[in-house]
mmCIF file of C-alpha atoms in Angstrom:
data_model
loop_
_atom_site.group_PDB
_atom_site.id
_atom_site.type_symbol
_atom_site.label_atom_id
_atom_site.label_comp_id
_atom_site.label_asym_id
_atom_site.label_seq_id
_atom_site.Cartn_x
_atom_site.Cartn_y
_atom_site.Cartn_z
ATOM 1 C CA MET R 293 121.616 191.352 90.935
ATOM 2 C CA ILE R 294 123.190 188.987 88.416
ATOM 3 C CA HIS R 295 125.592 190.594 85.971
ATOM 4 C CA LEU R 296 126.537 188.620 82.873
ATOM 5 C CA SER R 297 129.495 189.962 80.928
ATOM 6 C CA ARG R 298 131.008 186.811 79.390
ATOM 7 C CA ILE R 299 128.970 184.094 77.711
ATOM 8 C CA LEU R 300 130.580 180.958 76.279
ATOM 9 C CA CYS R 301 128.760 179.207 73.450
ATOM 10 C CA PRO R 302 130.277 175.917 72.252
ATOM 11 C CA THR R 303 129.441 175.000 68.665
ATOM 12 C CA ASP R 304 129.968 171.977 66.467
ATOM 13 C CA TYR R 305 128.301 173.789 63.528
ATOM 14 C CA SER R 306 125.303 171.408 63.627
ATOM 15 C CA VAL R 307 121.607 172.359 63.431
ATOM 16 C CA THR R 308 121.297 171.844 67.191
ATOM 17 C CA SER R 309 124.321 173.983 67.819
ATOM 18 C CA ASP R 310 123.041 176.639 65.401
ATOM 19 C CA LYS R 311 119.953 177.155 67.567
ATOM 20 C CA ALA R 312 122.162 177.668 70.608
ATOM 21 C CA VAL R 313 124.370 180.084 68.643
ATOM 22 C CA ARG R 314 121.362 182.180 67.660
ATOM 23 C CA TYR R 315 120.070 182.061 71.232
ATOM 24 C CA ALA R 316 123.481 183.156 72.556
ATOM 25 C CA ILE R 317 123.597 186.052 70.081
ATOM 26 C CA GLU R 318 120.175 187.349 71.083
ATOM 27 C CA PHE R 319 120.758 186.726 74.788
ATOM 28 C CA SER R 320 124.150 188.468 74.791
ATOM 29 C CA ARG R 321 122.612 191.458 73.026
ATOM 30 C CA SER R 322 119.850 191.674 75.626
ATOM 31 C CA VAL R 323 122.316 191.717 78.559
ATOM 32 C CA ASN R 324 125.105 193.579 76.721
ATOM 33 C CA ALA R 325 127.594 190.725 77.195
ATOM 34 C CA HIS R 326 130.542 189.475 75.170
ATOM 35 C CA VAL R 327 129.905 186.063 73.612
ATOM 36 C CA ARG R 328 132.757 183.697 72.812
ATOM 37 C CA PHE R 329 132.070 180.851 70.427
ATOM 38 C CA LEU R 330 134.130 177.731 71.011
ATOM 39 C CA HIS R 331 134.672 174.814 68.647
ATOM 40 C CA VAL R 332 136.396 171.715 70.029
ATOM 41 C CA HIS R 333 138.132 169.273 67.706
ATOM 42 C CA PRO R 334 138.503 165.694 68.978
ATOM 43 C CA PRO R 335 141.864 164.764 70.512
ATOM 44 C CA GLU R 336 144.555 163.770 68.070
ATOM 45 C CA ASN R 337 144.810 160.075 67.370
ATOM 46 C CA ILE R 338 148.049 158.123 67.786
ATOM 47 C CA ALA R 339 148.758 158.192 64.015
ATOM 48 C CA ALA R 340 148.558 161.996 63.963
ATOM 49 C CA LYS R 341 150.811 162.280 67.034
ATOM 50 C CA THR R 342 153.377 159.911 65.529
ATOM 51 C CA ALA R 343 153.311 161.697 62.162
ATOM 52 C CA ALA R 344 153.708 165.071 63.887
ATOM 53 C CA GLY R 345 156.776 163.701 65.656
ATOM 54 C CA TYR R 346 158.313 163.158 62.222
ATOM 55 C CA GLY R 347 157.204 166.565 60.941
ATOM 56 C CA LEU R 348 154.384 165.119 58.839
ATOM 57 C CA SER R 349 150.674 165.902 58.753
ATOM 58 C CA VAL R 350 147.860 163.357 58.671
ATOM 59 C CA GLY R 351 144.842 164.357 56.545
ATOM 60 C CA GLY R 352 142.628 167.058 57.989
ATOM 61 C CA GLU R 353 145.163 168.689 60.301
ATOM 62 C CA GLU R 354 145.619 171.671 57.996
ATOM 63 C CA ALA R 355 141.883 172.411 58.342
ATOM 64 C CA PHE R 356 142.061 172.490 62.152
ATOM 65 C CA GLU R 357 141.379 176.217 62.454
ATOM 66 C CA VAL R 358 139.077 176.635 59.453
ATOM 67 C CA ILE R 359 135.687 178.071 60.340
ATOM 68 C CA PRO R 360 132.822 177.083 57.999
ATOM 69 C CA GLN R 361 131.913 179.918 55.652
ATOM 70 C CA LEU R 362 128.282 180.197 56.816
ATOM 71 C CA PHE R 363 129.346 180.463 60.461
ATOM 72 C CA SER R 364 132.069 182.967 59.610
ATOM 73 C CA ALA R 365 129.603 185.074 57.615
ATOM 74 C CA LEU R 366 127.140 185.033 60.531
ATOM 75 C CA LEU R 367 129.845 186.219 62.951
ATOM 76 C CA MET R 368 131.005 188.997 60.625
ATOM 77 C CA SER R 369 127.428 190.168 60.109
ATOM 78 C CA GLU R 370 126.742 190.188 63.853
ATOM 79 C CA LYS R 371 130.004 192.051 64.556
ATOM 80 C CA LYS R 372 128.997 194.701 62.013
ATOM 81 C CA ASN R 373 125.725 195.006 63.935
ATOM 82 C CA GLY R 374 127.627 195.699 67.151
ATOM 83 C CA LEU R 375 127.849 192.264 68.770
ATOM 84 C CA SER R 376 130.886 191.834 71.003
ATOM 85 C CA THR R 377 132.168 188.390 70.042
ATOM 86 C CA ASP R 378 135.169 186.211 69.274
ATOM 87 C CA MET R 379 135.866 182.632 68.229
ATOM 88 C CA HIS R 380 138.248 180.038 69.669
ATOM 89 C CA ILE R 381 139.123 176.600 68.334
ATOM 90 C CA LEU R 382 140.655 174.078 70.722
ATOM 91 C CA ARG R 383 141.418 170.365 70.702
ATOM 92 C CA GLY R 384 140.491 167.717 73.268
ATOM 93 C CA GLU R 385 137.577 165.918 74.839
ATOM 94 C CA ALA R 386 134.677 168.311 74.244
ATOM 95 C CA ALA R 387 133.020 168.338 77.685
ATOM 96 C CA LYS R 388 136.315 168.715 79.549
ATOM 97 C CA VAL R 389 137.618 171.430 77.221
ATOM 98 C CA ILE R 390 134.356 173.402 77.414
ATOM 99 C CA ALA R 391 134.178 173.309 81.223
ATOM 100 C CA SER R 392 137.882 174.084 81.578
ATOM 101 C CA HIS R 393 137.795 176.955 79.096
ATOM 102 C CA ALA R 394 134.702 178.446 80.749
ATOM 103 C CA HIS R 395 136.579 178.457 84.059
ATOM 104 C CA SER R 396 139.901 179.810 82.737
ATOM 105 C CA TRP R 397 138.235 182.503 80.599
ATOM 106 C CA GLY R 398 135.949 183.591 83.443
ATOM 107 C CA ALA R 399 132.642 182.865 81.714
ATOM 108 C CA ASP R 400 129.501 183.819 83.618
ATOM 109 C CA LEU R 401 127.260 181.477 81.616
ATOM 110 C CA ILE R 402 127.505 178.660 79.072
ATOM 111 C CA ILE R 403 124.824 178.452 76.400
ATOM 112 C CA MET R 404 124.886 175.243 74.369
ATOM 113 C CA GLY R 405 122.689 173.012 72.287
ATOM 114 C CA SER R 406 121.302 169.679 73.378
ATOM 115 C CA HIS R 407 119.922 166.949 71.134
ATOM 116 C CA GLY R 408 117.474 165.972 73.859
ATOM 117 C CA ARG R 409 118.168 162.251 73.511
ATOM 118 C CA THR R 410 116.628 160.011 76.148
ATOM 119 C CA GLY R 411 116.716 156.387 77.131
ATOM 120 C CA LEU R 412 118.984 153.985 75.274
ATOM 121 C CA ALA R 413 120.132 156.586 72.715
ATOM 122 C CA ARG R 414 121.406 158.832 75.530
ATOM 123 C CA PHE R 415 123.046 155.893 77.284
ATOM 124 C CA MET R 416 124.794 154.697 74.117
ATOM 125 C CA MET R 417 125.796 158.090 72.705
ATOM 126 C CA GLY R 418 126.498 159.945 75.933
ATOM 127 C CA SER R 419 125.861 163.632 76.161
ATOM 128 C CA VAL R 420 128.443 166.385 75.967
ATOM 129 C CA ALA R 421 125.792 168.840 77.197
ATOM 130 C CA GLU R 422 125.038 166.683 80.238
ATOM 131 C CA ALA R 423 128.736 166.283 81.059
ATOM 132 C CA VAL R 424 129.293 170.049 80.804
ATOM 133 C CA PHE R 425 126.213 170.651 82.951
ATOM 134 C CA ARG R 426 127.600 168.315 85.646
ATOM 135 C CA THR R 427 131.209 169.555 85.604
ATOM 136 C CA ALA R 428 131.146 173.280 84.808
ATOM 137 C CA ASP R 429 131.429 175.684 87.704
ATOM 138 C CA VAL R 430 129.129 178.243 86.023
ATOM 139 C CA PRO R 431 125.460 177.997 85.044
ATOM 140 C CA VAL R 432 124.693 176.116 81.824
ATOM 141 C CA LEU R 433 121.698 177.015 79.703
ATOM 142 C CA LEU R 434 120.713 174.173 77.356
ATOM 143 C CA VAL R 435 118.869 174.957 74.147
ATOM 144 C CA LYS R 436 116.953 171.904 72.964
ATOM 145 C CA GLN R 437 116.862 170.984 69.304
ATOM 146 C CA SER R 438 113.065 171.245 69.353
ATOM 147 C CA GLY R 439 113.155 174.585 71.199
ATOM 148 C CA PRO R 440 111.836 177.829 69.786
ATOM 149 C CA GLU R 441 113.769 179.457 66.957
ATOM 150 C CA LYS R 442 114.281 182.665 68.869
ATOM 151 C CA ALA R 443 114.360 182.582 72.630
ATOM 152 C CA VAL R 444 114.569 186.276 73.416
ATOM 153 C CA ARG R 445 111.813 188.434 72.011
ATOM 154 C CA ASP R 446 111.526 192.221 72.110
#
């Protein structure tokens, strides 16, 4: 029997990601699991690293750990309704950070959104979801942008 107790759900606060977040909430409720939401900021650029070396901040650094109000409100509402959840914000290359964090945290499953790009668009843009799927050592459930609004029904 498969027992899921820790679900990791990366989010970039986009519409695609929002569908995965809602899926992760409903799924974690149905299996009584803890869900951790993870936001990954891009790696610092050389200007930010140099400025930090001099004790300065380059625009946007102070907002590093700010969670958008709508997302924060959703989490607080779900916590009040009994959802076991937390939020982490990390910096780095998204696919690597997601796979690494899933491993170090001991996630049983990753639930994340996928834009569903194909062909040239996928080749040009790459796919964080595909990279996580290939590199993570736990199962990855991809929620397509065109997928149903609610995946788990009573």
